[in-house]
Short mmCIF file of C-alpha atoms and ligand atoms in Angstrom, two decimals:
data_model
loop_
_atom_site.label_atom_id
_atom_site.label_comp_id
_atom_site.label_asym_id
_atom_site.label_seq_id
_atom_site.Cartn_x
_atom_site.Cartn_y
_atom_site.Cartn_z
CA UNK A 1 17.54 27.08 -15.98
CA UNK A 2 21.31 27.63 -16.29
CA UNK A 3 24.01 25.35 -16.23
CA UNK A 4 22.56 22.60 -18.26
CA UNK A 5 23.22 23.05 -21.37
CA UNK A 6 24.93 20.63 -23.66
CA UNK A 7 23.99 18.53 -20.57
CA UNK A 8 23.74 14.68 -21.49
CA UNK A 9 20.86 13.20 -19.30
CA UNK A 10 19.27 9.71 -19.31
CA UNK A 11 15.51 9.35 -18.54
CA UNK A 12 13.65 6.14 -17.97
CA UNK A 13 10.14 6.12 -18.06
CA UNK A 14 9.53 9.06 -20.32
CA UNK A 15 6.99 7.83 -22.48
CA UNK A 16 4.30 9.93 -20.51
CA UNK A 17 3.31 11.06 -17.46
CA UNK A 18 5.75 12.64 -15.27
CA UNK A 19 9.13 11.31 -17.33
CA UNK A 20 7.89 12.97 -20.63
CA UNK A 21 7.51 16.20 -18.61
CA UNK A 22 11.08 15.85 -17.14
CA UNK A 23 12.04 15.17 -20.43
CA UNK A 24 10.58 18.11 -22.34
CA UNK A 25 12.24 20.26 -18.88
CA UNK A 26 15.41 18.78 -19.43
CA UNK A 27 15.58 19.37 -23.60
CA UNK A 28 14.02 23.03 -22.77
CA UNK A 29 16.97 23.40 -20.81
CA UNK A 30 19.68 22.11 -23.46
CA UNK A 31 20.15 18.98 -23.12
CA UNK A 32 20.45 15.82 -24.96
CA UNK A 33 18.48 13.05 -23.93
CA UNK A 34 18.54 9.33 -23.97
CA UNK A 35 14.46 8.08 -23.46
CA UNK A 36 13.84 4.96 -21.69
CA UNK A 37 10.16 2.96 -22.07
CA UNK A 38 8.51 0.00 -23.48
CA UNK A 39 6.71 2.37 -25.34
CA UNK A 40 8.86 2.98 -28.30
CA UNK A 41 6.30 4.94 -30.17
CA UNK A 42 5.39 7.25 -27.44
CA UNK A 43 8.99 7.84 -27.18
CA UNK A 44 9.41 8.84 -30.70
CA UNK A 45 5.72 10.87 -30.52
CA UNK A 46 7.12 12.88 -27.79
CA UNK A 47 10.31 13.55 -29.52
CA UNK A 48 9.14 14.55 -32.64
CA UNK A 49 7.01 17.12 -30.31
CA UNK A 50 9.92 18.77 -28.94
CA UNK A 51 11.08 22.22 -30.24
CA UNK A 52 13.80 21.53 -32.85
CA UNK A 53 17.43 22.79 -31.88
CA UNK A 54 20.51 22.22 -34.19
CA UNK A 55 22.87 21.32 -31.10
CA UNK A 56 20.74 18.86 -29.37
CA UNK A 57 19.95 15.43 -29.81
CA UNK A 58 16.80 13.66 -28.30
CA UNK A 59 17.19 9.43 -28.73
CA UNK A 60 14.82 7.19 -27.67
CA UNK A 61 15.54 3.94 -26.70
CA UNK A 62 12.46 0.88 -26.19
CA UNK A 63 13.62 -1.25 -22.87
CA UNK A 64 11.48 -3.47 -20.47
CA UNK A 65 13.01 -2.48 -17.22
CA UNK A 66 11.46 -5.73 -15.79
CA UNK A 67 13.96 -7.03 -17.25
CA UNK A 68 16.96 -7.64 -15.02
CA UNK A 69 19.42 -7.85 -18.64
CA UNK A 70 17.64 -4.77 -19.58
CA UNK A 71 19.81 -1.69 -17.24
CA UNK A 72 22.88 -3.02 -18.95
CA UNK A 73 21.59 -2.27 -22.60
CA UNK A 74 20.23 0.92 -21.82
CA UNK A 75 23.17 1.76 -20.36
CA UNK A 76 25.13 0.49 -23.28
CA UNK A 77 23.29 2.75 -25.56
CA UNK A 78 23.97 5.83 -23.37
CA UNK A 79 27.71 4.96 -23.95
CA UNK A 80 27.43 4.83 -27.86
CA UNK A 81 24.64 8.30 -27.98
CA UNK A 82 27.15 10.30 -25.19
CA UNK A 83 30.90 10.74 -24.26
CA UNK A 84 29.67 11.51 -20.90
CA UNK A 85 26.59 11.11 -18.87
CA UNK A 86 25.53 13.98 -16.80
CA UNK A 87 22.19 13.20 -15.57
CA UNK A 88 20.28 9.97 -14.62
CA UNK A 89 16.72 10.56 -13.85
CA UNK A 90 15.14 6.71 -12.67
CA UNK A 91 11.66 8.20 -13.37
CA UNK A 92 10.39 4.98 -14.56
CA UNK A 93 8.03 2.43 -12.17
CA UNK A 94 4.78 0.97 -11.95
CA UNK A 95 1.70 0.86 -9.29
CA UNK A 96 2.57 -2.84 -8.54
CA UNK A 97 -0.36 -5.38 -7.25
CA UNK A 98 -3.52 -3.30 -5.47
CA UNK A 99 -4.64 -5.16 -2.06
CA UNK A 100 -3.92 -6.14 0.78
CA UNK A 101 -0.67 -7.70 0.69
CA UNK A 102 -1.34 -11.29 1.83
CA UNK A 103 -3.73 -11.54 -1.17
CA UNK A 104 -1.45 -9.89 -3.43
CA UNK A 105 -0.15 -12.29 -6.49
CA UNK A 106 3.74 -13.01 -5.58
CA UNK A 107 4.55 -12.33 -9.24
CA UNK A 108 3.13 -8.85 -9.34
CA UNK A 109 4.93 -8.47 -6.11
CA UNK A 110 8.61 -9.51 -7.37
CA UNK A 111 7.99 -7.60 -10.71
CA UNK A 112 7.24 -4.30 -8.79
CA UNK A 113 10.65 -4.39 -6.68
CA UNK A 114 12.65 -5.29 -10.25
CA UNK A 115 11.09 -2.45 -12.10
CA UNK A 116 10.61 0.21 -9.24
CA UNK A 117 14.27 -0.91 -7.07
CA UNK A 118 16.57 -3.39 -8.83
CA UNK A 119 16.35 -1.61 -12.01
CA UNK A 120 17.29 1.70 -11.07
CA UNK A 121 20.10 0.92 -8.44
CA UNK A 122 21.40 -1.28 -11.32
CA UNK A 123 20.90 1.93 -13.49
CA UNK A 124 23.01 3.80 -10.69
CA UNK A 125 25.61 0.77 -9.91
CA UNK A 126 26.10 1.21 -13.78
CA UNK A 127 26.87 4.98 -14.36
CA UNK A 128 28.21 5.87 -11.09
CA UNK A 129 31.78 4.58 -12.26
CA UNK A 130 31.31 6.35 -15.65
CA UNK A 131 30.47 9.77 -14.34
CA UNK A 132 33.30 9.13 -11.69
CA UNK A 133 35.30 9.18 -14.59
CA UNK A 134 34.74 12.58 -14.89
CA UNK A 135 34.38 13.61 -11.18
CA UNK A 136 30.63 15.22 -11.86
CA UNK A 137 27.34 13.67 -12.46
CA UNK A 138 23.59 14.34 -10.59
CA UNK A 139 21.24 11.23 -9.99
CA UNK A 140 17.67 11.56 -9.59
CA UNK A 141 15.22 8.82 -8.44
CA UNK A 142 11.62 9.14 -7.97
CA UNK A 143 10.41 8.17 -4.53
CA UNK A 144 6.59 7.80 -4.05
CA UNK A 145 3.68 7.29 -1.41
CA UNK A 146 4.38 4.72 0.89
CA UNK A 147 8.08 6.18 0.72
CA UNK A 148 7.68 7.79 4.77
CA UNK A 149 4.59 6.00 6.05
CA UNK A 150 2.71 3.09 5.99
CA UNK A 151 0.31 2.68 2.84
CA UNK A 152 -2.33 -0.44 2.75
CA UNK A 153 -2.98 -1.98 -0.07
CA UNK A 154 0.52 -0.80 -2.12
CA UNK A 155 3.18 -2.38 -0.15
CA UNK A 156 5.04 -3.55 -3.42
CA UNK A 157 5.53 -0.22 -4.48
CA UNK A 158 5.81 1.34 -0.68
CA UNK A 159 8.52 -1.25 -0.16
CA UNK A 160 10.09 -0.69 -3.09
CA UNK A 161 9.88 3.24 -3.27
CA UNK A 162 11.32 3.17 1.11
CA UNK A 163 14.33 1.17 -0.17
CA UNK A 164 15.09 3.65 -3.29
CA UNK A 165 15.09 6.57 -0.34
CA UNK A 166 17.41 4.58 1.48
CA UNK A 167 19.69 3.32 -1.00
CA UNK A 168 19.95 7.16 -2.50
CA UNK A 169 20.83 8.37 1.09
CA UNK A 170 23.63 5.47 1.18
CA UNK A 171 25.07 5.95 -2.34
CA UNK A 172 25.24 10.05 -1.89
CA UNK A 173 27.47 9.11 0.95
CA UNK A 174 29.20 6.37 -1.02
CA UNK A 175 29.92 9.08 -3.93
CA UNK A 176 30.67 12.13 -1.69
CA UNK A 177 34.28 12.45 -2.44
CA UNK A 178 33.70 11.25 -6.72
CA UNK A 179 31.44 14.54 -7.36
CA UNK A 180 28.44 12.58 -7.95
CA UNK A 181 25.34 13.83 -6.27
CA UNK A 182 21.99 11.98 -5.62
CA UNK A 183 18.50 12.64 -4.35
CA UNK A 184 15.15 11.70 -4.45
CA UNK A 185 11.67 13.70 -5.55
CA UNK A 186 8.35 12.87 -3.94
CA UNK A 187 6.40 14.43 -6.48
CA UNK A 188 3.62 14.24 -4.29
CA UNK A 189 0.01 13.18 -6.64
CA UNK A 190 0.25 13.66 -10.34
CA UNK A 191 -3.11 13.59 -12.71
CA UNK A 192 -1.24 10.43 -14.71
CA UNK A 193 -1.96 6.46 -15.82
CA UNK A 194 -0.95 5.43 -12.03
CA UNK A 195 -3.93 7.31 -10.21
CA UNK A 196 -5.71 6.35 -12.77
CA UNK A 197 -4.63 2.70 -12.07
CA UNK A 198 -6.14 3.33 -8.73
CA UNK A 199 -9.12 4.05 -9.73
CA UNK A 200 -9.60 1.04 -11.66
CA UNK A 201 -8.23 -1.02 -8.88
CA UNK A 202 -11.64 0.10 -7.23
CA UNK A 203 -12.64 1.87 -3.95
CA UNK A 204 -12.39 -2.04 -2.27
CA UNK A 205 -8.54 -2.93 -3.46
CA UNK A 206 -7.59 0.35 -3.06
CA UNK A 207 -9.20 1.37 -0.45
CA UNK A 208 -11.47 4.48 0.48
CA UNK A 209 -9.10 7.29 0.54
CA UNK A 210 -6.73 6.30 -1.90
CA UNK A 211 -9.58 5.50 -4.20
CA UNK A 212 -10.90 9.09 -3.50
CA UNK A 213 -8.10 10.68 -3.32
CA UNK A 214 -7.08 9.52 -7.04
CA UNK A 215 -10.66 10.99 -8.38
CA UNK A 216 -9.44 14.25 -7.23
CA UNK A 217 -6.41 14.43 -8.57
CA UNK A 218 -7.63 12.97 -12.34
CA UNK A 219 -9.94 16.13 -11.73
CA UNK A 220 -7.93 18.65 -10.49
CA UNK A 221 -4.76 18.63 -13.20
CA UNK A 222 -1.08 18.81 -14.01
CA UNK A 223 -0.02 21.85 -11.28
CA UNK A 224 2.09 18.50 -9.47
CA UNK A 225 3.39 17.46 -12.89
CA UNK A 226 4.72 20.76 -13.58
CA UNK A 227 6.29 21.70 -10.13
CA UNK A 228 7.80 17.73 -9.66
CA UNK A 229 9.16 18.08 -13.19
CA UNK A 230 11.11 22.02 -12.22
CA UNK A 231 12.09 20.53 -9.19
CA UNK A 232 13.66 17.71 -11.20
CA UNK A 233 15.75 19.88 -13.42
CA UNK A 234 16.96 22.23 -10.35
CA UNK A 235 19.04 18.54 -8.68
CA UNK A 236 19.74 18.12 -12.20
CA UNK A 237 21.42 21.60 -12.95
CA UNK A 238 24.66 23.29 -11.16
CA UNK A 239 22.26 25.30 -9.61
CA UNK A 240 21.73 22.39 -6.97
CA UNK A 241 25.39 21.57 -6.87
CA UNK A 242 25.53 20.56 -3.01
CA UNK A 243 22.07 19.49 -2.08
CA UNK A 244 22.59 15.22 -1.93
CA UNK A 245 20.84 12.51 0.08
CA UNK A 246 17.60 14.39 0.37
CA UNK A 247 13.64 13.70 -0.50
CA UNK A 248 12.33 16.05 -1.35
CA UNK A 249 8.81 16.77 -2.16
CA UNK A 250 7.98 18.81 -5.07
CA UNK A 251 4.78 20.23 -3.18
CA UNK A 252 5.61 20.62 -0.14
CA UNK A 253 9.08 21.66 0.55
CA UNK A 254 10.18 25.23 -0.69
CA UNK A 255 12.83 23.85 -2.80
CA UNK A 256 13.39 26.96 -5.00
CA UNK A 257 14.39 28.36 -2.16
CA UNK A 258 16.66 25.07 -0.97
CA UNK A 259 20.17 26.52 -2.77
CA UNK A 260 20.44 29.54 -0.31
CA UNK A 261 20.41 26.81 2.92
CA UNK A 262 23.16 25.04 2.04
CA UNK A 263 25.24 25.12 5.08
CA UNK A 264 22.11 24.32 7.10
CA UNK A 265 21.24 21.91 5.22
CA UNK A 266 25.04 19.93 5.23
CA UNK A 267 24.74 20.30 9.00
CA UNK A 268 21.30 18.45 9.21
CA UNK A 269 19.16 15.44 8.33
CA UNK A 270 16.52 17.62 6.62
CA UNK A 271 15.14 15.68 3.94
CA UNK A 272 15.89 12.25 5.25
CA UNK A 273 14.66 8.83 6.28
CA UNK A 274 14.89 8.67 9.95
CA UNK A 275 13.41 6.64 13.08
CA UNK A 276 11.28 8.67 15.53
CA UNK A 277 12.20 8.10 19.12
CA UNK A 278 9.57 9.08 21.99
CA UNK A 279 11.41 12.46 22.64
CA UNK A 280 10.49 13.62 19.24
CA UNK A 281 6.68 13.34 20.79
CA UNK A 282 7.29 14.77 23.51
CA UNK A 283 7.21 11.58 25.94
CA UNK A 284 9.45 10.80 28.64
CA UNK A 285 10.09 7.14 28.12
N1 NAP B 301 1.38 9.65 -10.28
C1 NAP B 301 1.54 9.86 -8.98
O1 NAP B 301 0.61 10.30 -8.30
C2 NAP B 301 2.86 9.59 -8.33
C3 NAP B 301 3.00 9.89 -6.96
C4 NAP B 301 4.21 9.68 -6.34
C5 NAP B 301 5.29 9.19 -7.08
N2 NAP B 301 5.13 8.90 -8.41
C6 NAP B 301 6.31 8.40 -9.12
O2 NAP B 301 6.60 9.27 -10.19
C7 NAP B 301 7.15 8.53 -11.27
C8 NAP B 301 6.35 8.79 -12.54
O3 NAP B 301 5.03 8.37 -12.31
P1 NAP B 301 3.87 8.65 -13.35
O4 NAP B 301 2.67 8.97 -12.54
O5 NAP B 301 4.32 9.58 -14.41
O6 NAP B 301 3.65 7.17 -13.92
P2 NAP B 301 3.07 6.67 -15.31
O7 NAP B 301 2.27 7.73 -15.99
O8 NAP B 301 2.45 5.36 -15.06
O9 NAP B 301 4.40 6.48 -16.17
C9 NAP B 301 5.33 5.51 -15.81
C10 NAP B 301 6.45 5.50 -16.82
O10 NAP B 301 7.29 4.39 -16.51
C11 NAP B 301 7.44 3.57 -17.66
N3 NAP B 301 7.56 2.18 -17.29
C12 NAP B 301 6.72 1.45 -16.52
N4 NAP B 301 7.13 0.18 -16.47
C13 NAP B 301 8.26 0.11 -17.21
C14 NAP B 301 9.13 -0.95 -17.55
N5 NAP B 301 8.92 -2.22 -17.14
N6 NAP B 301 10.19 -0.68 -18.34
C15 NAP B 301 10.41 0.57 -18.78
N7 NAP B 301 9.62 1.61 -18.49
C16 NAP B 301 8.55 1.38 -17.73
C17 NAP B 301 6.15 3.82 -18.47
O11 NAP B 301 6.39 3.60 -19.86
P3 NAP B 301 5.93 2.31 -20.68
O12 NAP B 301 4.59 1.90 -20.17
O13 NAP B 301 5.95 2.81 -22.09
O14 NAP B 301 7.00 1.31 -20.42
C18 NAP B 301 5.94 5.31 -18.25
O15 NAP B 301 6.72 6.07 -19.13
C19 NAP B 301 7.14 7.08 -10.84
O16 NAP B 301 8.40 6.73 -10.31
C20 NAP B 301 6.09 7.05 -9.75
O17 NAP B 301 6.29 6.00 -8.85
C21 NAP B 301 3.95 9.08 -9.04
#
């Protein structure tokens, strides 16, 4: 991927799953990279397992995001590692309370919208003025099931993952004219801890199809991991310079294709969150 080298990118949630693939993209790529997780010493484990490159620096930093002091620091660090910050990725969230959502416990519930909203629009309220500084910068949140329809027995994390959508569509409008561009990924199901969360929730939390669906995923691999994680660099890069205040899914969009449409796509909501009306069904009322 061109463009990115020299690139200085922050990552949360990079101590596995899907953030330690962006992350291993990203430093493939050239950049340096601050890594965000309570897991310092998966951090480090995954660093010390990246390629070594004399002109590149990988940092990781340990930070509860459930934290509401904790954006601040991170972002703190990012300002003593970087004389500029390129990339945020807000990778980082959790599966939330499993149930229906009367029964859910009220803790769980608050704890899922700090780590999975609050923290990364206070992630974005934090660097937005720093890469406007500079007139460039690319932010990247991860969206999630629940993010365009209704999903039992996760509405924590659907709540949560519906406002992130929203709130990226808002602030790529809000940053339009500072050269800062932002967009979500639905990286559609990944073989990582949360299905596996699901599973252990148990076909009666979860319910039926997401317990299912999980098992197959577990079983079937990393091909999501690997196509969320490309997508991720692409609205990272140059190469997406343009593309802002879209979801896209990793799976099911053809987003390597998605830098040739530009002037459709300015013209259009394509990629967005919008309300059906009864024309779009084709009824007359
Ligand atoms: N897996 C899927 O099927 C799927 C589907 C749609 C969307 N997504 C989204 O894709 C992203 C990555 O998911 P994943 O499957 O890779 O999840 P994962 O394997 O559970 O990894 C989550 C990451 O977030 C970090 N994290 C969780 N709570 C944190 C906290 N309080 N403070 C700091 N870091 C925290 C974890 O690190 P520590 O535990 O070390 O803190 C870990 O690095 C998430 O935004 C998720 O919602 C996943």
């Amino acid at each position: 991927m061109s463009g990115l080298h020299g690139c200085n990118c922050l990552v949360t949630g990079a101590s596995r799953g899907l953030g330690a693939e962006i992350a291993r993209g990203l430093w493939t790529a050239g950049c340096n990279l601050l890594l965000v997780a309570r897991n310092g010493l998966a951090l480090e484990s995954l660093i010390s397992s990246l390629p070594s490159r004399a002109d590149q620096r990988a940092v990781a930093l340990k930070a509860d995001l459930g934290d509401p002091a904790a954006p601040e620091r991170v972002v703190a660090r990012a300002r003593e590692l970087f004389p500029t910050l390129d990339v945020l990725v807000n990778n980082a969230a959790i599966q939330g309370p499993v149930g229906p959502s009367w029964e859910n416990s009220w803790d769980g519930w608050q704890s899922t919208i700090q780590v999975d909203l609050l923290a990364p629009v206070a992630l974005c309220r934090l660097v937005v003025p720093w890469m406007a500084g500079r007139g460039r910068g690319k932010i990247i949140n991860l969206s999630g099931g629940g993010g365009t329809s209704p999903r039992p027995n996760f509405s924590a994390y659907a709540a949560a993952k519906t406002a992130l959508v929203r709130f990226s569509e808002t602030l790529a409008v809000e940053t339009r004219e500072l050269g800062i561009e932002v967009n979500c990924i639905a990286p559609g199901a990944m073989s990582t801890a949360m299905q596996e969360s699901i599973v252990a929730s148990g076909p009666s939390m979860a319910g039926q199809k997401e317990y299912e669906t999980a098992q197959r995923v577990l079983r079937e691999g990393s091909t999501a991991l690997e196509k969320a994680a490309a997508l991720c660099v692409l609205l990272a890069s140059p190469e997406s310079d343009g593309i802002s205040g879209r979801l896209i899914s990793a799976v099911w969009d053809p987003w390597e294709r998605l830098p040739e449409q530009l002037d459709q796509l300015r013209e259009s909501d394509v990629y967005t969150l919008r309300r059906i009306v009864p024309n779009d069904r084709g009824l007359d009322w």
